Amino acid sequence: MSRAINCPSCGGSIEVKAAGYTVSVACRHCGSVLDVANPDVAVIAEYHQSVRQLPLPLGSRGTLFGTQWEVIGFLERQAGDYRWGEYLLFNPYAGYRWLVHSDGQWQFGTMLTDLPRETGRWGEAAWRGEVYRGEDEPVTIITARVIGEFYWRVRAGEMWVARSYERGGASLSREWREGEEVQWTHLVGVPGRLIDAFVRPQGPDLARPEPARPRPDTSQSGQLGFFARLWQEAAERRTSLWHMAMLLLVTVFAALLLLSALTSGADGVRGQGQVAVDGPTARITVGPIHLAAAHQFVTVKVAASDFTNRWVDLDYLLVNRATQATIPASATIEYYAGRDSDGSWAEGSHHTSTRFSQVPAGDYDLLVEAEAKRWNDPSAYNYTPPMPDNPWGIGGVANAAAPEAEVISLGFLVEPGGFPMGLWWLIVALAAAPWAVFYAYRASKTAVYGEDS
Amino acid sequence: MANNTCPQCGAPVPMRSGAMPYAVCGYCQTVIARDGMRDIGKAALLPYDISPIQLGTGGAVDGARFTVVGRVRWGWADGAWNEWLLQLSDGSTRWLGEAMGQFQILAEREDLLERFGAFRVGDSMQVDGVTFIASDIKQVECLGAEGDLPFPTPNDWRIESVDFRSTTGAALSVQRDGGRLSAYVGRYVELAELRPSRLRAVEDWVIPDNLAETGR
């Protein structure tokens, strides 16, 4: 039994897995950090960011060192330019552990209750009779992003000083900051296949948030697109200038996207590949890409073949052929559709675009790792519950018919990106004109009739 | 198990530990003095939490069997923790502290009190040959209680709690209630070390094999 709360910021429903221990929850719908230590949930910091798919989504479960764990929280941390992820694991009978994911390697972390001691020799710590050596100077770690729940009041932007001590394959990490207890964590490596074996929750990590307030039941609103629904919602209320300003922003943003899509450079490089749904990671290389300017944007556009209720995680590495310097990025293509009490709904798209900034001149290859996942909408009438192959164990695995693997085709276009600023400002001005006219009109009405807004 | 009834609502108040002077009614949260079954106030209703321990959980510690007979839940600005009262088969009691998924076994030590005064974070104390450093001092509030207890737990009870850390896994906790001090000394333990039985079943989770009930 876990406790369910509603995010005061976006109204999304959030399940608190570790009720009684958990102090802060970062809403998985909008990213706002909430204080749940007290019965009345309060917003600590408000963010309206889309929370992207994680390599190990919250709610995943798996077994490590003989104990089953559930992933309940995620921190993205950085020291200088170096970024890595830390997942918080929970089991009500075993407490908390950490899973640190950096450079594609996984480490399992246990918080220590018997603290290591400094031996007095520089850069040495002794723990349970063994000496660990710290080679590097202490570094300052910033928490860049938080998702999920934590047993302390976590904040994006919080800073700790950390020092790592190594011995063989294990390490001790000491984290401290002014006015807080020193935290020691013992870390051991975990083979990636154990993490791959974690069972991901059915469906996207980003469940559709429940609307914060009951909307009038508009029977067709489900069939309308996002913008149409926004227009319609705005029309349902007495349109205020504020909402018009919001619409203006949305329109301008849509124009921005459209422009980015239209301004394709002539010297783009195309590539393609395929990825099997729920299959192995597909590796696709696009190149060579020749960049002439000293520094430039590089835009990667990807379009996928038609699919529904699937998502594709893309990890990009832009590799300089001469220096082997790499620039990482990631993207997700997702498209979901189904029926609920509001009628049909659909969200997502079959294409996405990612931009690298400040890429130096040179010849590059784009290395893509793609993974496609299936999502079954449990409320859909054609929902097929996941079934083991050969559920009755008749015959052997060999003569169980393998289901036809579903394949998604991906087309890539990599190009040095420019952007027509002049045309852009023209569109902004044109979009803002009706708002300005309306504002003047409102102002005159208010002056004459004393109409309240 | 002797049964008495709550003076407030008439519900049975089972006696889990004959040695405890106070009990909290499980139905109306009335704090009852066992001596004459007097109503002496209200405890707060315990907020829901996902602890694997419950009243009646059994186990072994320090060479004796124990039963969990009571609990006090404490909260402060940044979280909350449980202190479970263990009644041992040799007649003594221990506290099982449960915070952030970690457990401590603590025994009350009245012999230490004359050595303790006011504490600041970073102060060190020698107890039983172990050096303890005061790591955390906070004002805490009783969020609720259940079962049999050695002291009454009124609704708005606030105390100061001082936590100490060591390099050996030993634990020391000092609580100041107005002018009254109490000290608890013990160690961090893994739940499995206590060979627990009758743990609370948490929905969606399987009790791990090493904690599964042995014998019925």
XYZ file of C-alpha atoms in Angstrom:
669
model
C 0.000 0.000 0.000
C 1.488 3.309 -0.990
C 0.113 6.759 -0.471
C -1.260 8.729 -3.428
C -1.002 12.507 -3.557
C -1.827 15.111 -6.173
C 0.862 17.532 -7.294
C -0.283 20.998 -6.154
C 1.555 22.428 -9.150
C 0.170 20.408 -12.092
C -2.503 18.223 -10.496
C -0.800 15.037 -11.638
C -1.286 12.025 -9.440
C 1.874 10.791 -7.700
C 2.278 7.563 -5.787
C 4.563 7.821 -2.756
C 6.192 4.385 -2.479
C 8.063 4.825 0.803
C 5.328 6.499 2.849
C 6.608 7.624 6.225
C 10.239 7.767 5.110
C 9.896 10.012 2.077
C 10.414 13.740 2.659
C 10.503 15.183 -0.830
C 9.001 14.071 -4.108
C 9.899 15.523 -7.492
C 6.691 15.266 -9.545
C 7.246 13.008 -12.529
C 4.796 15.011 -14.621
C 6.102 18.561 -14.227
C 9.322 18.215 -12.228
C 8.192 20.393 -9.299
C 9.753 19.365 -5.992
C 7.148 18.767 -3.270
C 7.457 18.535 0.508
C 5.522 15.505 1.756
C 6.998 15.377 5.270
C 3.793 16.979 6.536
C 0.216 15.982 5.712
C -0.426 19.128 3.668
C 1.753 18.713 0.604
C 3.605 21.904 -0.308
C 5.640 22.921 -3.340
C 9.323 23.521 -2.508
C 10.398 24.522 -6.015
C 8.301 24.728 -9.125
C 9.620 23.520 -12.456
C 7.605 22.942 -15.573
C 9.929 20.740 -17.467
C 9.134 17.605 -19.330
C 10.624 14.703 -17.473
C 12.336 12.571 -20.083
C 12.594 8.808 -20.175
C 15.328 7.428 -17.951
C 17.521 4.471 -18.929
C 16.086 2.843 -15.808
C 12.558 4.273 -15.342
C 11.125 4.903 -11.886
C 9.105 1.878 -10.819
C 11.543 -0.611 -12.375
C 12.222 -3.627 -10.185
C 15.106 -6.052 -10.124
C 17.217 -8.218 -7.869
C 20.734 -7.297 -6.780
C 22.742 -9.228 -4.155
C 19.755 -11.445 -3.368
C 17.294 -8.621 -2.590
C 14.561 -7.194 -4.792
C 14.715 -3.409 -5.247
C 12.396 -0.817 -6.713
C 13.755 2.353 -8.327
C 11.970 5.259 -6.595
C 14.189 8.282 -7.230
C 16.709 9.663 -9.691
C 19.333 12.406 -9.368
C 21.355 13.785 -12.247
C 24.593 15.120 -10.806
C 27.549 16.903 -12.316
C 31.081 17.837 -11.349
C 32.472 20.360 -13.821
C 31.373 19.175 -17.272
C 31.041 15.564 -16.192
C 27.493 14.251 -15.635
C 26.186 10.999 -14.255
C 22.966 9.527 -12.827
C 22.202 8.158 -9.356
C 19.109 6.033 -8.783
C 17.624 5.537 -5.313
C 16.552 1.924 -4.662
C 14.075 0.930 -1.952
C 12.801 -2.236 -0.331
C 10.607 -1.862 2.782
C 12.440 -4.758 4.466
C 15.973 -3.729 3.474
C 15.876 0.073 3.308
C 17.698 2.161 0.712
C 20.607 1.626 -1.665
C 22.053 3.659 -4.525
C 22.706 2.664 -8.111
C 25.250 4.972 -9.726
C 25.329 5.081 -13.539
C 28.367 6.797 -15.070
C 30.161 6.215 -18.379
C 27.853 3.256 -19.029
C 29.090 1.533 -15.837
C 26.849 0.678 -12.879
C 27.805 0.707 -9.184
C 25.761 -0.425 -6.180
C 26.080 1.909 -3.198
C 25.362 1.259 0.491
C 25.242 4.082 3.044
C 27.625 3.274 5.920
C 26.684 3.302 9.590
C 30.227 2.495 10.764
C 32.187 5.450 9.496
C 35.646 5.076 7.897
C 38.414 7.037 9.631
C 41.147 9.182 8.148
C 44.398 7.343 8.890
C 46.288 10.619 9.202
C 48.286 9.935 6.033
C 47.201 12.189 3.201
C 44.427 10.756 1.031
C 43.890 7.569 3.020
C 40.787 6.226 4.751
C 40.531 2.995 6.725
C 37.312 0.989 6.871
C 36.779 -2.484 8.368
C 40.532 -3.041 8.603
C 41.336 -2.115 5.001
C 42.962 1.005 3.605
C 41.352 2.891 0.707
C 43.351 5.501 -1.229
C 42.033 8.755 -2.638
C 43.982 9.737 -5.746
C 41.987 12.809 -6.732
C 41.335 16.075 -4.976
C 37.833 16.628 -3.534
C 35.326 17.897 -6.128
C 32.142 19.944 -5.847
C 29.062 18.056 -7.034
C 25.904 19.854 -8.139
C 22.553 18.066 -8.311
C 21.302 19.145 -11.742
C 17.933 17.396 -11.824
C 15.708 15.346 -9.509
C 12.815 12.985 -10.231
C 10.918 10.745 -7.825
C 11.044 10.485 -4.045
C 13.779 10.910 -1.456
C 14.164 10.513 2.294
C 15.655 13.972 2.656
C 14.675 17.385 1.386
C 16.398 17.259 -1.972
C 16.716 20.283 -4.253
C 17.922 20.698 -7.799
C 21.033 22.859 -7.481
C 22.148 21.555 -4.097
C 25.915 21.257 -3.739
C 28.066 18.748 -1.902
C 31.814 18.306 -1.724
C 32.851 14.728 -2.474
C 36.005 12.687 -2.352
C 36.449 9.144 -3.565
C 38.801 6.516 -2.113
C 39.582 3.342 -4.096
C 40.643 -0.157 -3.178
C 40.610 -2.806 -5.897
C 37.180 -2.780 -7.517
C 35.446 -1.074 -4.595
C 35.393 2.531 -3.534
C 34.293 4.678 -0.623
C 32.687 8.027 -1.326
C 32.716 10.774 1.285
C 30.227 13.601 0.767
C 29.924 16.567 3.064
C 28.814 20.181 3.233
C 28.604 22.956 5.808
C 26.178 22.223 8.626
C 25.295 18.666 7.492
C 26.381 15.221 8.564
C 29.182 13.595 6.565
C 27.759 10.823 4.363
C 29.912 7.791 3.571
C 28.867 5.344 0.841
C 30.499 2.053 -0.119
C 30.323 1.301 -3.862
C 30.886 -1.939 -5.765
C 30.581 -2.547 -9.505
C 27.513 -4.324 -10.900
C 27.486 -6.012 -14.339
C 25.214 -4.194 -16.784
C 23.285 -7.377 -17.588
C 21.879 -7.400 -14.015
C 20.492 -3.914 -14.622
C 19.190 -4.912 -18.073
C 17.261 -7.679 -16.281
C 15.287 -5.134 -14.219
C 11.595 -5.311 -15.115
C 10.524 -1.930 -16.443
C 7.042 -0.748 -15.506
C 4.413 -1.189 -18.223
C 3.986 2.014 -20.135
C 5.926 5.238 -20.264
C 7.461 6.562 -17.086
C 5.374 9.625 -17.725
C 1.854 8.450 -16.990
C -0.697 10.986 -18.197
C -1.367 13.339 -15.334
C -4.951 13.461 -14.167
C -6.485 16.879 -14.796
C -6.245 19.007 -11.677
C -9.894 20.079 -11.865
C -12.862 18.341 -13.460
C -13.349 19.776 -16.951
C -16.761 20.095 -18.555
C -17.235 16.897 -20.510
C -16.542 17.938 -24.081
C -17.245 14.773 -25.964
C -15.083 15.603 -28.969
C -12.202 17.200 -27.125
C -10.375 13.905 -27.143
C -10.256 13.764 -30.911
C -8.837 17.242 -31.313
C -5.137 17.868 -31.551
C -3.219 19.573 -28.766
C -3.481 23.097 -30.146
C -7.134 22.715 -31.072
C -7.865 21.544 -27.542
C -5.953 24.489 -26.143
C -7.943 26.898 -28.305
C -11.156 25.203 -27.285
C -10.298 25.286 -23.586
C -9.528 28.950 -23.903
C -12.856 29.504 -25.640
C -14.741 27.742 -22.855
C -13.711 30.439 -20.414
C -14.050 34.127 -20.821
C -10.834 34.782 -22.664
C -8.521 36.933 -20.603
C -5.525 38.798 -21.906
C -3.358 36.461 -19.907
C -4.709 33.447 -21.777
C -4.298 35.282 -25.045
C -0.689 35.907 -24.129
C -0.295 32.198 -23.410
C -1.785 31.345 -26.807
C 0.482 33.875 -28.435
C 3.459 32.160 -26.849
C 2.247 28.740 -27.969
C 1.693 29.996 -31.523
C 5.126 31.590 -31.631
C 6.665 28.403 -30.308
C 4.869 26.341 -32.952
C 6.195 28.705 -35.606
C 9.671 28.213 -34.187
C 9.358 24.461 -34.537
C 7.979 24.804 -38.050
C 10.820 27.117 -39.046
C 13.413 24.748 -37.628
C 11.846 21.985 -39.679
C 11.842 24.114 -42.853
C 15.368 25.462 -42.637
C 17.183 22.353 -43.679
C 20.743 23.032 -44.760
C 21.686 21.837 -48.225
C 24.720 19.894 -47.029
C 22.943 17.561 -44.600
C 23.984 13.910 -44.299
C 21.345 11.198 -44.264
C 21.417 7.773 -42.673
C 18.979 5.090 -41.709
C 18.554 2.021 -39.550
C 16.057 -0.251 -37.898
C 15.299 -1.166 -34.302
C 13.242 -4.132 -33.074
C 10.548 -3.367 -30.493
C 11.557 -4.871 -27.122
C 14.589 -6.174 -28.967
C 18.303 -5.509 -28.536
C 19.876 -2.057 -28.785
C 20.346 -1.084 -32.440
C 23.609 0.721 -33.344
C 23.449 3.054 -36.330
C 26.267 5.229 -37.704
C 25.615 8.349 -39.817
C 28.521 10.151 -41.497
C 30.856 11.576 -42.436
C 29.574 15.038 -41.548
C 31.888 17.849 -42.650
C 31.734 21.018 -40.542
C 33.543 24.025 -41.960
C 32.786 26.882 -39.539
C 34.928 27.282 -36.412
C 31.882 26.611 -34.190
C 28.322 25.791 -35.226
C 25.048 24.229 -34.265
C 24.493 20.702 -35.545
C 20.885 19.524 -35.802
C 19.945 15.837 -35.821
C 16.446 15.157 -37.151
C 14.994 11.712 -36.970
C 11.725 10.418 -38.423
C 10.352 6.968 -37.595
C 8.020 4.649 -39.480
C 4.437 4.561 -38.225
C 3.852 3.012 -34.784
C 1.395 3.393 -31.882
C 2.009 2.870 -28.150
C 5.742 2.489 -28.583
C 8.669 4.663 -27.659
C 12.200 4.790 -28.968
C 15.094 5.979 -26.789
C 17.985 7.443 -28.784
C 21.476 8.037 -27.379
C 23.689 10.124 -29.676
C 27.462 10.488 -29.729
C 28.955 12.977 -32.168
C 32.537 11.742 -32.668
C 35.315 13.797 -34.237
C 37.180 11.491 -36.649
C 40.522 13.187 -36.105
C 40.573 13.742 -32.336
C 37.977 11.134 -31.218
C 36.424 13.882 -29.046
C 32.779 13.039 -28.346
C 29.670 15.115 -27.642
C 26.717 13.164 -26.141
C 23.004 13.902 -26.431
C 19.798 11.930 -26.198
C 16.244 12.049 -27.501
C 12.995 10.100 -27.360
C 10.373 9.487 -30.032
C 7.058 8.419 -28.561
C 3.496 8.117 -29.760
C 0.599 6.840 -27.658
C -3.090 6.568 -28.399
C -6.022 5.011 -26.597
C -9.512 5.539 -25.248
C -10.509 6.678 -21.809
C -13.573 8.244 -20.228
C -12.968 11.410 -22.282
C -13.028 9.472 -25.563
C -10.022 8.863 -27.788
C -6.707 10.496 -27.056
C -3.362 10.509 -28.780
C -0.095 12.127 -27.892
C 3.484 12.231 -29.100
C 4.793 12.178 -32.653
C 6.929 10.098 -34.988
C 9.788 12.538 -35.330
C 12.082 14.576 -33.147
C 14.973 16.943 -33.496
C 18.031 17.412 -31.303
C 20.576 20.193 -31.550
C 24.244 20.111 -30.566
C 25.655 23.573 -29.894
C 29.213 24.897 -30.194
C 30.516 22.020 -32.303
C 34.079 22.781 -33.515
C 35.069 22.338 -37.179
C 36.086 18.886 -38.400
C 34.814 15.624 -39.854
C 32.351 13.815 -37.617
C 30.394 10.571 -37.373
C 27.113 10.380 -35.482
C 26.864 7.141 -33.488
C 23.260 6.289 -32.523
C 22.122 3.693 -30.001
C 18.376 3.079 -30.335
C 16.090 1.019 -28.103
C 12.385 0.584 -28.846
C 9.857 -0.346 -26.150
C 6.248 -1.452 -26.215
C 3.560 0.156 -24.075
C 0.234 -1.564 -23.505
C -2.549 0.766 -22.466
C -4.331 -1.270 -19.762
C -7.557 0.656 -20.379
C -7.603 -0.069 -24.118
C -10.154 -2.584 -25.432
C -7.478 -4.315 -27.507
C -5.141 -4.611 -24.531
C -3.212 -7.845 -24.550
C -1.749 -8.628 -21.161
C 1.894 -9.643 -21.337
C 2.043 -13.446 -21.623
C 5.012 -15.707 -21.272
C 5.881 -17.500 -24.515
C 4.545 -21.010 -24.156
C 2.541 -20.476 -20.922
C 1.647 -24.161 -20.453
C 5.186 -25.391 -21.039
C 4.021 -27.846 -23.701
C 6.941 -29.102 -25.740
C 10.251 -27.288 -25.466
C 11.274 -23.720 -26.013
C 12.557 -24.826 -29.420
C 9.167 -25.584 -30.901
C 7.366 -22.646 -29.372
C 6.627 -20.367 -32.309
C 8.603 -17.173 -31.926
C 6.331 -14.155 -32.408
C 7.106 -11.972 -35.430
C 9.400 -9.202 -34.194
C 8.039 -5.720 -34.873
C 10.614 -3.399 -36.445
C 10.630 0.415 -36.476
C 12.583 2.085 -39.287
C 14.455 5.289 -38.475
C 15.656 7.930 -40.936
C 18.287 10.440 -39.787
C 19.282 13.803 -41.198
C 22.349 15.496 -39.684
C 23.053 19.062 -40.759
C 24.906 22.151 -39.642
C 22.002 24.250 -38.384
C 21.404 27.891 -39.135
C 18.295 29.863 -38.314
C 16.599 32.716 -40.223
C 16.340 35.319 -37.480
C 14.721 38.006 -39.675
C 11.810 35.828 -40.724
C 11.433 34.655 -37.138
C 10.953 38.178 -35.745
C 8.490 38.952 -38.520
C 6.359 35.985 -37.438
C 6.549 37.053 -33.783
C 5.401 40.544 -34.709
C 2.499 39.260 -36.848
C 1.405 36.837 -34.108
C 1.498 39.548 -31.474
C -0.514 42.046 -33.532
C -4.031 40.673 -32.734
C -3.099 40.540 -29.055
C -2.000 44.167 -29.100
C -5.209 45.205 -30.947
C -7.328 43.255 -28.478
C -5.461 44.780 -25.555
C -6.157 48.275 -26.854
C -9.819 47.358 -27.434
C -10.166 45.924 -23.908
C -8.526 48.947 -22.426
C -10.988 51.266 -24.211
C -14.030 49.152 -23.138
C -12.839 49.128 -19.546
C -12.424 52.863 -19.587
C -15.949 53.472 -20.952
C -18.093 50.878 -19.163
C -15.977 50.182 -16.106
C -16.150 46.503 -17.002
C -14.331 44.313 -14.561
C -11.787 41.944 -15.956
C -2.659 -11.573 27.813
C -4.656 -9.608 30.365
C -7.429 -7.520 28.881
C -8.604 -4.249 30.263
C -10.954 -1.758 28.677
C -10.352 1.834 27.639
C -11.956 4.303 30.115
C -12.841 6.571 27.178
C -14.409 4.259 24.556
C -14.658 0.850 26.243
C -12.519 -0.931 23.631
C -10.241 -3.683 24.927
C -6.676 -2.545 25.654
C -4.569 -5.737 25.515
C -1.564 -5.773 27.825
C 1.418 -6.761 25.683
C 3.908 -6.011 28.428
C 2.992 -6.279 32.093
C 5.862 -3.983 33.028
C 4.684 -0.860 31.176
C 2.821 1.821 33.160
C 1.162 3.459 30.111
C -0.811 2.265 27.088
C -2.408 3.946 24.072
C -5.910 2.802 23.071
C -5.784 1.485 19.519
C -9.275 2.824 18.757
C -9.479 6.317 20.211
C -5.778 7.111 20.925
C -6.515 7.803 24.602
C -3.350 7.628 26.737
C -4.161 5.330 29.664
C -2.276 4.995 32.959
C -2.432 1.260 33.765
C -2.566 2.097 37.452
C -6.367 2.306 37.832
C -6.895 2.491 34.012
C -7.084 6.299 34.146
C -7.570 8.477 31.063
C -4.682 10.990 31.135
C -4.960 12.575 27.681
C -4.863 11.975 23.946
C -2.056 10.793 21.680
C -1.973 11.841 18.033
C -3.310 9.387 15.449
C -0.290 7.701 13.847
C 0.205 8.804 10.232
C 0.498 5.997 7.679
C 4.021 4.706 7.145
C 5.481 1.698 5.403
C 7.576 0.206 8.261
C 8.146 -3.582 8.151
C 7.778 -3.701 11.978
C 4.431 -3.896 13.794
C 3.152 -4.514 17.316
C 3.658 -8.249 17.915
C 6.756 -8.616 15.694
C 9.126 -11.075 17.403
C 12.854 -11.681 17.204
C 16.088 -12.163 19.099
C 18.599 -9.652 20.464
C 21.447 -9.830 22.997
C 20.784 -13.549 23.611
C 17.078 -13.164 24.481
C 13.799 -13.351 22.528
C 11.799 -10.155 22.198
C 8.315 -8.982 21.280
C 7.489 -5.505 19.972
C 5.017 -4.066 22.505
C 4.882 -0.339 21.712
C 5.938 2.430 19.390
C 6.530 6.180 19.438
C 6.824 8.083 16.152
C 8.894 11.275 16.163
C 8.971 13.991 13.528
C 11.009 17.075 12.803
C 11.099 19.636 10.003
C 12.799 17.258 7.565
C 11.303 13.856 8.261
C 10.204 11.309 10.821
C 11.329 8.085 12.469
C 9.967 5.267 14.630
C 11.141 3.994 18.015
C 9.746 0.521 18.730
C 9.749 -0.776 22.322
C 11.025 -4.348 22.658
C 10.070 -6.450 25.691
C 12.819 -9.089 26.150
C 12.261 -12.559 27.616
C 14.800 -11.763 30.390
C 12.536 -8.953 31.629
C 14.617 -6.039 30.256
C 13.598 -3.685 27.447
C 15.334 -2.220 24.367
C 14.360 0.390 21.816
C 14.554 -0.414 18.101
C 15.106 2.873 16.290
C 14.070 2.914 12.641
C 15.091 5.916 10.526
C 15.623 6.224 6.764
C 15.501 2.437 6.379
C 18.266 1.872 8.957
C 17.848 0.193 12.352
C 19.501 0.730 15.761
C 19.154 -1.337 18.933
C 19.382 0.930 21.999
C 19.255 0.349 25.747
C 18.495 3.137 28.232
C 21.525 4.031 30.398
C 20.797 6.043 33.541
C 24.409 5.720 34.735
C 25.657 8.148 32.072
C 23.432 11.079 32.870
C 25.698 12.879 35.375
C 28.381 13.190 32.654
C 26.093 14.939 30.183
C 25.407 18.637 29.954
C 24.655 20.833 26.971
C 25.847 19.602 23.563
C 27.036 21.270 20.389
C 27.501 19.517 17.041
C 31.057 18.122 16.897
C 31.368 17.501 20.675
C 32.907 14.127 21.449
C 31.968 11.707 24.272
C 33.658 8.566 25.516
C 31.148 5.819 26.371
C 32.203 2.197 27.061
C 35.588 2.884 25.410
C 34.022 4.170 22.166
C 34.428 7.759 20.941
C 31.136 9.316 19.873
C 30.799 12.591 17.947
C 27.590 14.635 18.256
C 26.445 14.757 14.623
C 22.915 16.125 14.725
C 20.862 18.154 17.249
C 17.214 18.840 16.514
C 13.875 19.763 18.074
C 11.460 16.892 17.571
C 7.751 16.365 18.163
C 5.850 13.219 19.092
C 3.664 12.432 16.042
C 1.788 9.566 17.687
C 2.156 6.360 19.659
C 0.640 2.893 20.024
C 0.749 -0.083 22.370
C 2.384 -0.227 25.812
C 4.903 2.436 26.798
C 7.120 3.427 29.772
C 6.013 7.083 29.580
C 2.867 8.974 28.543
C 2.907 10.452 25.009
C 0.719 13.565 24.991
C -0.386 15.174 21.733
C 1.938 18.184 21.678
C 5.045 16.674 23.260
C 8.267 18.346 22.063
C 11.814 17.399 23.075
C 15.404 17.921 21.928
C 17.164 14.935 20.364
C 20.958 14.608 19.958
C 22.411 11.891 17.676
C 26.004 10.676 17.924
C 28.051 8.739 15.354
C 31.111 6.529 15.748
C 33.602 4.624 13.591
C 32.480 1.270 15.033
C 28.779 1.246 14.140
C 27.933 1.978 17.783
C 25.099 4.449 18.393
C 24.322 6.968 21.145
C 21.214 9.096 21.415
C 20.471 11.674 24.111
C 17.036 13.210 24.616
C 16.295 16.340 26.637
C 12.714 16.907 27.786
C 12.709 20.250 29.596
C 15.269 19.667 32.358
C 15.118 15.828 32.128
C 17.835 13.969 30.226
C 17.742 10.377 29.051
C 20.557 8.518 27.262
C 20.356 5.450 25.019
C 23.418 3.445 23.928
C 23.546 0.668 21.354
C 24.503 -0.128 17.775
C 23.287 -0.150 14.198
C 21.849 -3.547 13.162
C 20.534 -5.152 10.003
C 16.943 -6.317 10.319
C 18.018 -9.888 9.430
C 20.362 -10.014 12.485
C 17.283 -9.831 14.734
C 15.842 -13.026 13.129
C 12.454 -11.318 13.046
C 9.100 -13.073 12.808
C 5.572 -11.736 12.206
C 6.850 -8.781 10.172
C 4.193 -6.596 8.636
C 3.178 -7.707 5.145
C 3.628 -4.728 2.810
C 1.428 -4.884 -0.267
C 3.324 -5.648 -3.513
C 6.414 -6.840 -1.643
C 7.586 -10.323 -0.717
C 9.187 -10.697 2.707
C 12.781 -11.718 1.851
C 13.774 -15.325 2.604
C 16.257 -14.298 5.286
C 13.455 -12.522 7.154
C 10.738 -15.116 6.550
C 8.941 -16.479 9.550
C 10.571 -19.552 11.112
C 8.125 -21.949 12.722
C 4.583 -21.011 13.661
